[in-house]
PDB file of C-alpha atoms in Angstrom:
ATOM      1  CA  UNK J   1       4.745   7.414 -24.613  1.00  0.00           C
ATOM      2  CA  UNK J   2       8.570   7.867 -24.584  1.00  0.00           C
ATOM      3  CA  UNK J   3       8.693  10.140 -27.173  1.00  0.00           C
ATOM      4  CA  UNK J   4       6.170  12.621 -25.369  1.00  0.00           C
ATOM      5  CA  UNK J   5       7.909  12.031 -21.917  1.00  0.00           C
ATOM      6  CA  UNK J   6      10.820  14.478 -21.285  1.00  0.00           C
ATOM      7  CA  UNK J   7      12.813  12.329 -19.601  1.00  0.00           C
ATOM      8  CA  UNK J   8      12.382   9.173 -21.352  1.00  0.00           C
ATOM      9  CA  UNK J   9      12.504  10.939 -24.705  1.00  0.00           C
ATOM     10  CA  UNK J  10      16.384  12.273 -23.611  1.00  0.00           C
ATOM     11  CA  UNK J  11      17.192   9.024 -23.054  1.00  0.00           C
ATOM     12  CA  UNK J  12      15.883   7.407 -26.489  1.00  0.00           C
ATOM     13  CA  UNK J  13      18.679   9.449 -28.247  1.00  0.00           C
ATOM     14  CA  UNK J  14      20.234   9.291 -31.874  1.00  0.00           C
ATOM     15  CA  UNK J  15      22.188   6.580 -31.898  1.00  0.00           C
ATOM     16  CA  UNK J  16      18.995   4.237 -29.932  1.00  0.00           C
ATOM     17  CA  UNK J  17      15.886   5.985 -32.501  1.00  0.00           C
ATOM     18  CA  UNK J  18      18.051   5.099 -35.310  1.00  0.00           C
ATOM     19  CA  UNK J  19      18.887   1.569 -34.263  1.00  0.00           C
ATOM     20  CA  UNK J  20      14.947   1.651 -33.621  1.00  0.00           C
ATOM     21  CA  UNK J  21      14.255   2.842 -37.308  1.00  0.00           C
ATOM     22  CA  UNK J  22      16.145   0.197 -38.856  1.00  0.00           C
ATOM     23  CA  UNK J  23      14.786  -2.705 -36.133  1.00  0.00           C
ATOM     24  CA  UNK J  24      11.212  -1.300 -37.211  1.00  0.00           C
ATOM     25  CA  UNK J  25      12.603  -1.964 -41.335  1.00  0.00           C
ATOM     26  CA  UNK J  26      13.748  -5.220 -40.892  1.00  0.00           C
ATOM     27  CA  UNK J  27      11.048  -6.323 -38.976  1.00  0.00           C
ATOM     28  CA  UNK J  28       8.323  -5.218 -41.853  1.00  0.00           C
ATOM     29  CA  UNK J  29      10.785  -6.398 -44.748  1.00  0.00           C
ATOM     30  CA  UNK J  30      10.943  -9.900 -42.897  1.00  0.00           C
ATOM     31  CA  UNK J  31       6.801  -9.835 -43.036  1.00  0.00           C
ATOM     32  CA  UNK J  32       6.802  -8.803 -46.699  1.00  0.00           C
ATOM     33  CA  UNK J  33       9.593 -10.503 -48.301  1.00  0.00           C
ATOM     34  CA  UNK J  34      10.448 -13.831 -46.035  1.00  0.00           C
ATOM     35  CA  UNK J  35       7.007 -14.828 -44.982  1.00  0.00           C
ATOM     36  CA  UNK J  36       5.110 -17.106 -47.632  1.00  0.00           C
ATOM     37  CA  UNK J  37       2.585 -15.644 -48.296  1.00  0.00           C
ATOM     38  CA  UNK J  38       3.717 -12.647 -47.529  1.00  0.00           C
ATOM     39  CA  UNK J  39       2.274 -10.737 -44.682  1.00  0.00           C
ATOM     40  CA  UNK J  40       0.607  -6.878 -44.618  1.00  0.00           C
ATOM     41  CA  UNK J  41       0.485  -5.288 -40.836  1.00  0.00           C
ATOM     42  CA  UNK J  42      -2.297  -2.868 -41.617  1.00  0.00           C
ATOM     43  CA  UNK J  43      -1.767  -0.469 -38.616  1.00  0.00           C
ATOM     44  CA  UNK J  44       1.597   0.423 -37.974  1.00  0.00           C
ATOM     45  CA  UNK J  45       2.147   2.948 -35.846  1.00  0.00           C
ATOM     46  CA  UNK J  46       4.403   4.559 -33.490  1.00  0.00           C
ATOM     47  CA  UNK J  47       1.941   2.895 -30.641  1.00  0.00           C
ATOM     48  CA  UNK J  48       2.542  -0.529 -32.110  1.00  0.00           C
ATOM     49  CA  UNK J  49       5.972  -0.640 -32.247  1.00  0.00           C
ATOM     50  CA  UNK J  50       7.347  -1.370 -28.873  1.00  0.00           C
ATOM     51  CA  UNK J  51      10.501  -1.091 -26.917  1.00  0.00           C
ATOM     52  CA  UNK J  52      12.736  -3.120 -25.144  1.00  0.00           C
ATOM     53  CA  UNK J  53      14.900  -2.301 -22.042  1.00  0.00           C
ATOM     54  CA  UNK J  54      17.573  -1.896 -24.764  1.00  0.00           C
ATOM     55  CA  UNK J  55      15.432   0.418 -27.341  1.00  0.00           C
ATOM     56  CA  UNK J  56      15.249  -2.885 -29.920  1.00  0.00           C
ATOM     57  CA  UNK J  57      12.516  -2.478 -31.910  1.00  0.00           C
ATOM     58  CA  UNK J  58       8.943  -4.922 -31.400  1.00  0.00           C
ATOM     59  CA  UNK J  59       6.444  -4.940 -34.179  1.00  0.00           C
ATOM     60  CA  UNK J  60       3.104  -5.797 -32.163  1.00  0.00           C
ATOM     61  CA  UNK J  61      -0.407  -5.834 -32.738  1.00  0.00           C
ATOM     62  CA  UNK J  62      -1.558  -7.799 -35.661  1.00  0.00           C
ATOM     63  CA  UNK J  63      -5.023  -7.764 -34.731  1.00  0.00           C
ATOM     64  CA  UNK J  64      -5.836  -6.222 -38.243  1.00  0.00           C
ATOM     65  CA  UNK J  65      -2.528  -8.217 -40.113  1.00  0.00           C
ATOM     66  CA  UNK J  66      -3.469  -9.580 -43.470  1.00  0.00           C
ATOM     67  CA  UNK J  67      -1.766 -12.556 -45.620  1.00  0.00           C
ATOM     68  CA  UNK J  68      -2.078 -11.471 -48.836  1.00  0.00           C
ATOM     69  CA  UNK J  69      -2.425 -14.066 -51.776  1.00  0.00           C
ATOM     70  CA  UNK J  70      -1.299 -13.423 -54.972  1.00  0.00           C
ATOM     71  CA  UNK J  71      -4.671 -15.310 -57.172  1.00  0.00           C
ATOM     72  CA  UNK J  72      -6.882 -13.006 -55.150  1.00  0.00           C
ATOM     73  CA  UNK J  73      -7.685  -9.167 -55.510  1.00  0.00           C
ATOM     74  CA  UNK J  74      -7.005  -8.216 -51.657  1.00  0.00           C
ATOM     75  CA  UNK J  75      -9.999  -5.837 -51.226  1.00  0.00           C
ATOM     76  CA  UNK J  76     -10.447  -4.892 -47.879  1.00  0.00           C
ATOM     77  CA  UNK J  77     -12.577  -2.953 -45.319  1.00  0.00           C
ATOM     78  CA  UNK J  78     -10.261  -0.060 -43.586  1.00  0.00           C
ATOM     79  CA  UNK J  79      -7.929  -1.136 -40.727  1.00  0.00           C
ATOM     80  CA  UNK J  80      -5.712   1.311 -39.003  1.00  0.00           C
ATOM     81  CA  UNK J  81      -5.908   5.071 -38.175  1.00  0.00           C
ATOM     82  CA  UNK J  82      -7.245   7.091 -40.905  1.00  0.00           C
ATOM     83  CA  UNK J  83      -5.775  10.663 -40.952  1.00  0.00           C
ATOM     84  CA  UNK J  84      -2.533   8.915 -38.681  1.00  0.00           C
ATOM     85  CA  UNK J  85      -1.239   6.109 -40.931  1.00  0.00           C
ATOM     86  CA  UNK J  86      -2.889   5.499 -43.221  1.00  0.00           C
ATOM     87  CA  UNK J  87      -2.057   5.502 -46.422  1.00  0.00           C
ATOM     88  CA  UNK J  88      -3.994   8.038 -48.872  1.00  0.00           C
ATOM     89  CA  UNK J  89      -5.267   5.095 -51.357  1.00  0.00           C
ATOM     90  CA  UNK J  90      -6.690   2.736 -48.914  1.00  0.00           C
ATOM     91  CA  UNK J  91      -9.439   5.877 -48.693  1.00  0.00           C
ATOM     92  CA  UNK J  92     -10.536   5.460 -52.440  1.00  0.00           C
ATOM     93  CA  UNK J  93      -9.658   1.844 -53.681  1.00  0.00           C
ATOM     94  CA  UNK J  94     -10.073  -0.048 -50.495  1.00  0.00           C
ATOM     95  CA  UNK J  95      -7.273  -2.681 -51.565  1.00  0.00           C
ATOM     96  CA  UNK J  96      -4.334  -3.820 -49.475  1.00  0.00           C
ATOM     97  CA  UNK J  97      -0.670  -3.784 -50.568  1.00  0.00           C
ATOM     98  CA  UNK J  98       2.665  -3.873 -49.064  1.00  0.00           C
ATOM     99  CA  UNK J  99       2.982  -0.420 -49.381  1.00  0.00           C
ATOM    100  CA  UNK J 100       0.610   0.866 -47.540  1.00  0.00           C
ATOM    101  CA  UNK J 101       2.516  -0.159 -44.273  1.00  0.00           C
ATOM    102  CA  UNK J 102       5.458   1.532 -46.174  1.00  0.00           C
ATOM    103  CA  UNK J 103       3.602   4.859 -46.099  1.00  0.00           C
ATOM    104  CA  UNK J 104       3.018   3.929 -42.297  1.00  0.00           C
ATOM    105  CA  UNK J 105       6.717   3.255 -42.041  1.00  0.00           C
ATOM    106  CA  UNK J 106       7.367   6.408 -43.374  1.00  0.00           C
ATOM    107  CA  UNK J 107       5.309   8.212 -41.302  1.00  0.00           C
ATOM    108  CA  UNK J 108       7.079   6.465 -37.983  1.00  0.00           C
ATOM    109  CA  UNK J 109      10.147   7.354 -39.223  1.00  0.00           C
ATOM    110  CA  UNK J 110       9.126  11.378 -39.350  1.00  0.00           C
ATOM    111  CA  UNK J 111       7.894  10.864 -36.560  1.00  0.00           C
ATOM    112  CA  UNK J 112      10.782   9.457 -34.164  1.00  0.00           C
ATOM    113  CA  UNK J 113      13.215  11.886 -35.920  1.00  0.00           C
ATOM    114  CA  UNK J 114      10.756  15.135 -35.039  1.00  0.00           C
ATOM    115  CA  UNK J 115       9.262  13.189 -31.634  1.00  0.00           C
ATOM    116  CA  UNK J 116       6.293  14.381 -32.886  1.00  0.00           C
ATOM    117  CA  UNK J 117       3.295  13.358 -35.641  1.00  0.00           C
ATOM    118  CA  UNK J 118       4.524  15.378 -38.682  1.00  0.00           C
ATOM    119  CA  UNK J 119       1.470  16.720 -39.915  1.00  0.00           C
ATOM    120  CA  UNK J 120       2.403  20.109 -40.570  1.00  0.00           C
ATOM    121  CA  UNK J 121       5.952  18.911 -42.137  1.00  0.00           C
ATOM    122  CA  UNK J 122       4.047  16.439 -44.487  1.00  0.00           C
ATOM    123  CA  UNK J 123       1.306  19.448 -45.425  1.00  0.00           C
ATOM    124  CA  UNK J 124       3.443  22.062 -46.108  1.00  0.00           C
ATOM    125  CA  UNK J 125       5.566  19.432 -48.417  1.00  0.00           C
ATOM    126  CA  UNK J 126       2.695  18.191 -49.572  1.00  0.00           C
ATOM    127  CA  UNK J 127       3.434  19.405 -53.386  1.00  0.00           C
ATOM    128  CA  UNK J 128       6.353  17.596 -53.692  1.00  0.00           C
ATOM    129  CA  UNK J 129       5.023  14.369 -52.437  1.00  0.00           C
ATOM    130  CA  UNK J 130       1.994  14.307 -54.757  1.00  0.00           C
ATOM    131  CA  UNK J 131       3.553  15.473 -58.066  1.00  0.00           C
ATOM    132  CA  UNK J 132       6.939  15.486 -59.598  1.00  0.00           C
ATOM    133  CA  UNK J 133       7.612  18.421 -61.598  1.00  0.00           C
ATOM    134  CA  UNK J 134      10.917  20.158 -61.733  1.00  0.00           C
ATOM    135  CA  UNK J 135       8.951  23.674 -61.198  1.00  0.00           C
ATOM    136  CA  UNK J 136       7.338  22.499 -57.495  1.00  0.00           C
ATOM    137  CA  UNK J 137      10.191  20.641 -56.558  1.00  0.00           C
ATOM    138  CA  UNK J 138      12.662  23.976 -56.809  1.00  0.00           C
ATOM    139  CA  UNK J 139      10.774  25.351 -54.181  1.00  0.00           C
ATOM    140  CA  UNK J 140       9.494  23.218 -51.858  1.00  0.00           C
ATOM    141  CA  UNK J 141      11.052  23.000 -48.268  1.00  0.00           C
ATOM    142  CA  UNK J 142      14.004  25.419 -49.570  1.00  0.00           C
ATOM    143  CA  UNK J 143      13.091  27.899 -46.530  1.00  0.00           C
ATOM    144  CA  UNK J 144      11.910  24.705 -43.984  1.00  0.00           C
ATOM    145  CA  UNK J 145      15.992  23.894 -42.118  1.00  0.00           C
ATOM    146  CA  UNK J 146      15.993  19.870 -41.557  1.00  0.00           C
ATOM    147  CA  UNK J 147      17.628  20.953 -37.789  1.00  0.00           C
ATOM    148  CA  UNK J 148      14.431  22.688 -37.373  1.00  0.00           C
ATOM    149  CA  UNK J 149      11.782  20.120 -37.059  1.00  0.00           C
ATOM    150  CA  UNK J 150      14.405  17.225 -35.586  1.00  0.00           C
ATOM    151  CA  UNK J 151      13.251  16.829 -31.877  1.00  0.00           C
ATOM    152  CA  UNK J 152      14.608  19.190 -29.995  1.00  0.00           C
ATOM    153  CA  UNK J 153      14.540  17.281 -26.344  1.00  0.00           C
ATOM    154  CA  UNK J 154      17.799  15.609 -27.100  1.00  0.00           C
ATOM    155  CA  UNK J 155      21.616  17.938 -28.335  1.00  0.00           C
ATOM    156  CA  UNK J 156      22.338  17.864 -31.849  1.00  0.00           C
ATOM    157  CA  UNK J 157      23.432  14.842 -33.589  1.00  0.00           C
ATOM    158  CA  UNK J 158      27.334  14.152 -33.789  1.00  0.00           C
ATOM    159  CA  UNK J 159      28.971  13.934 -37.855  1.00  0.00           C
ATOM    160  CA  UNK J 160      28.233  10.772 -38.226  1.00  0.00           C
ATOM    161  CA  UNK J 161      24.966  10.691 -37.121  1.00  0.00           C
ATOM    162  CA  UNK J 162      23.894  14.206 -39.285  1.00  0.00           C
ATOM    163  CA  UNK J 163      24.469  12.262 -42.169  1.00  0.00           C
ATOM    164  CA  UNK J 164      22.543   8.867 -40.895  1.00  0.00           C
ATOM    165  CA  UNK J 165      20.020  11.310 -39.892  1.00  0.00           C
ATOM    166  CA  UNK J 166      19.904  12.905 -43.810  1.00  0.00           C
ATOM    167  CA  UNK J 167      19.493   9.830 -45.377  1.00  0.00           C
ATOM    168  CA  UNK J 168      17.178   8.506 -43.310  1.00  0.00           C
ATOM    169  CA  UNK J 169      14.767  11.587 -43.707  1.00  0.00           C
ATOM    170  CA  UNK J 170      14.841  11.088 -47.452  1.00  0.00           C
ATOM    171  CA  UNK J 171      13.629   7.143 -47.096  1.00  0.00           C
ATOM    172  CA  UNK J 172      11.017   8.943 -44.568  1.00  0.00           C
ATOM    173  CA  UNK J 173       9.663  10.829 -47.243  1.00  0.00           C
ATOM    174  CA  UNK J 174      10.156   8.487 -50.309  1.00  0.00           C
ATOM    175  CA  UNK J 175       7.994   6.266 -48.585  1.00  0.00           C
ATOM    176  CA  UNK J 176       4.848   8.546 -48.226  1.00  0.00           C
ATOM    177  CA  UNK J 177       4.475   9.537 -51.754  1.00  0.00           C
ATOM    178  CA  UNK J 178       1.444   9.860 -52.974  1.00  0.00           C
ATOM    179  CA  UNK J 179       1.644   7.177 -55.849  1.00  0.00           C
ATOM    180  CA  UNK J 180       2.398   4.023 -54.045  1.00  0.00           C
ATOM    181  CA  UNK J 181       3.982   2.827 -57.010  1.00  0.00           C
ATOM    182  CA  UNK J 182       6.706   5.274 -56.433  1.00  0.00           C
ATOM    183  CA  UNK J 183       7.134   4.332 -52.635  1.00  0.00           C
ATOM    184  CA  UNK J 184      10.339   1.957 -52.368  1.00  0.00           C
ATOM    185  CA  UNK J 185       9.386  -1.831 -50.705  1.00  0.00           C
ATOM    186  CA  UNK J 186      10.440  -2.360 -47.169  1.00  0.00           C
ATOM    187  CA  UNK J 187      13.120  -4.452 -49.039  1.00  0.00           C
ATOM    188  CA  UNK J 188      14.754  -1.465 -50.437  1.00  0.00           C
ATOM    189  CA  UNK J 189      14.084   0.410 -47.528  1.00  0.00           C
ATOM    190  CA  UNK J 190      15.761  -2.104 -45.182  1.00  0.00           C
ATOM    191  CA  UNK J 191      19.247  -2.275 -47.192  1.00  0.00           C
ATOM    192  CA  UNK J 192      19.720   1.291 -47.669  1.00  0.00           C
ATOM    193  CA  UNK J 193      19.236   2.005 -43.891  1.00  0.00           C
ATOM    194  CA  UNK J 194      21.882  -0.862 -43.304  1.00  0.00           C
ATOM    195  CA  UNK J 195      24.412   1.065 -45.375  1.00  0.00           C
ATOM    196  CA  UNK J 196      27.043   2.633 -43.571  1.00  0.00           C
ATOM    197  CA  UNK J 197      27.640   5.754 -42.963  1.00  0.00           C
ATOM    198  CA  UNK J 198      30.739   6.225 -44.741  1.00  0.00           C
ATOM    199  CA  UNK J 199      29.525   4.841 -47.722  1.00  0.00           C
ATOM    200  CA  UNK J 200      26.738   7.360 -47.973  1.00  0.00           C
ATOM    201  CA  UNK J 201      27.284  10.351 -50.429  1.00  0.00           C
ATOM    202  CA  UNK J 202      28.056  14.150 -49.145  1.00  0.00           C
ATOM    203  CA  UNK J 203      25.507  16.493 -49.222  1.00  0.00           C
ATOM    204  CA  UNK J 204      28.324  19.123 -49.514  1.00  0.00           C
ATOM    205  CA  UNK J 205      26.917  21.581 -47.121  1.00  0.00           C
ATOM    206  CA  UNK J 206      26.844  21.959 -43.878  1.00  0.00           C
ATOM    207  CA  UNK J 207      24.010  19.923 -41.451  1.00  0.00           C
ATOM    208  CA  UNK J 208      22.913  23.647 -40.178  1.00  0.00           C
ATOM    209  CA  UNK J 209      22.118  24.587 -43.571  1.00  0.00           C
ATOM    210  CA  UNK J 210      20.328  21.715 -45.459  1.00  0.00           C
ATOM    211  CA  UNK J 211      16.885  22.412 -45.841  1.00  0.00           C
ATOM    212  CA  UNK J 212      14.122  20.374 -46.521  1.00  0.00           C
ATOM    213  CA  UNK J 213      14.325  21.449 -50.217  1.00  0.00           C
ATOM    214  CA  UNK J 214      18.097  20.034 -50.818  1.00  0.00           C
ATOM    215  CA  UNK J 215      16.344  16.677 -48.719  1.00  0.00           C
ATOM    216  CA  UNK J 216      13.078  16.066 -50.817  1.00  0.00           C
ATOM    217  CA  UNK J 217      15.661  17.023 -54.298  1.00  0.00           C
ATOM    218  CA  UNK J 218      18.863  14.584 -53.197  1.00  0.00           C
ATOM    219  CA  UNK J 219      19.391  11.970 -55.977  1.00  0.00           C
ATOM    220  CA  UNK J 220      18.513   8.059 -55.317  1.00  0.00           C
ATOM    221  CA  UNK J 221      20.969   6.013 -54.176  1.00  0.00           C
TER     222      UNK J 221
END
């Protein structure tokens, strides 16, 4: 709701959607990683992901959660929002892993960044997030300008946050890959959103130039 709400959506600037992006990590890396045995959401979303009066970050809704156990196969029947959040293998194999709320994670993450459901974004990339090969990945998103799809309801990002905001876009899309075995775990997800800023490498270009290309091609940390 705030993100579609002029008003509201000024107000939920940089500095508050990327203290909510990392709330939203630890929150799912706590589920998968702390709780014994470890807990799947299912349906993350950006409706079930609330908001405080300070922007903090609430996971809700675990009407569809699911505890999974490690002697059993997890099979389930489909939870969630097909076509929204879901994530691509839960429509052929029907089993339940972490990362399938990773791929929802990702998705959130897009989508707070854009203040919008990246559909388009994630179809026109869609080459580079199903296969791998040097050939695709020269070409992909080189004409698509990162400061073209950010939300445009709220002024550019200062220094600092260009680079938060870089980084954070590749985690977006590293966690809706196509294999989940490729997806990082909200683990790995949650520390390299903690790391600061200054630590992070240069993409040695200027913000108003990186493209979606130089994003989807920048080197693991």
């Amino acid at each position: 709701m705030i993100l579609r709400d002029g008003e509201q959506a000024v107000k939920f600037d940089w500095i508050n959607r990327i203290r909510f992006i990392k709330g939203t990590a630890n929150a799912l890396a706590y589920m998968h990683h702390d709780c014994v045995p470890e807990l799947v959401h299912r349906d993350i979303s950006s409706n079930n992901v609330l908001l405080d009066a300070d922007y903090e970050a609430r996971v809700s809704d675990f009407g569809t959660a699911r505890m999974l156990k490690p002697d059993s196969s997890n099979w389930t029947s489909l939870a969630g929002t097909y076509g929204y959040v879901v994530a691509p293998e839960l429509a052929y194999t029907m089993k339940v892993t972490e990362k399938c709320d990773v791929y929802s994670f990702g998705i959130v993450l897009l989508e707070v960044l854009m203040g919008r459901y990246p559909s388009e974004i994630i179809m026109l990339l869609s080459p580079i997030l199903i296969e791998t090969s040097s050939s695709t990945s020269s070409t992909v998103g080189e004409n698509i300008r990162l400061q073209d799809i950010l939300d445009p309801c709220i002024g550019a990002p200062t220094d600092v946050l260009k680079k938060e905001i870089m980084h954070f876009t590749k985690v977006g899309f590293s966690c809706i890959c196509g294999d989940p075995c490729t997806r990082p775990t909200m683990q790995e997800v949650s520390t390299e959103l903690s790391v600061s800023s200054r630590s992070r490498p240069s993409f040695g270009k200027p913000f108003e130039t990186i493209t979606m290309g130089d994003i989807l091609l920048m080197g693991d940390s």
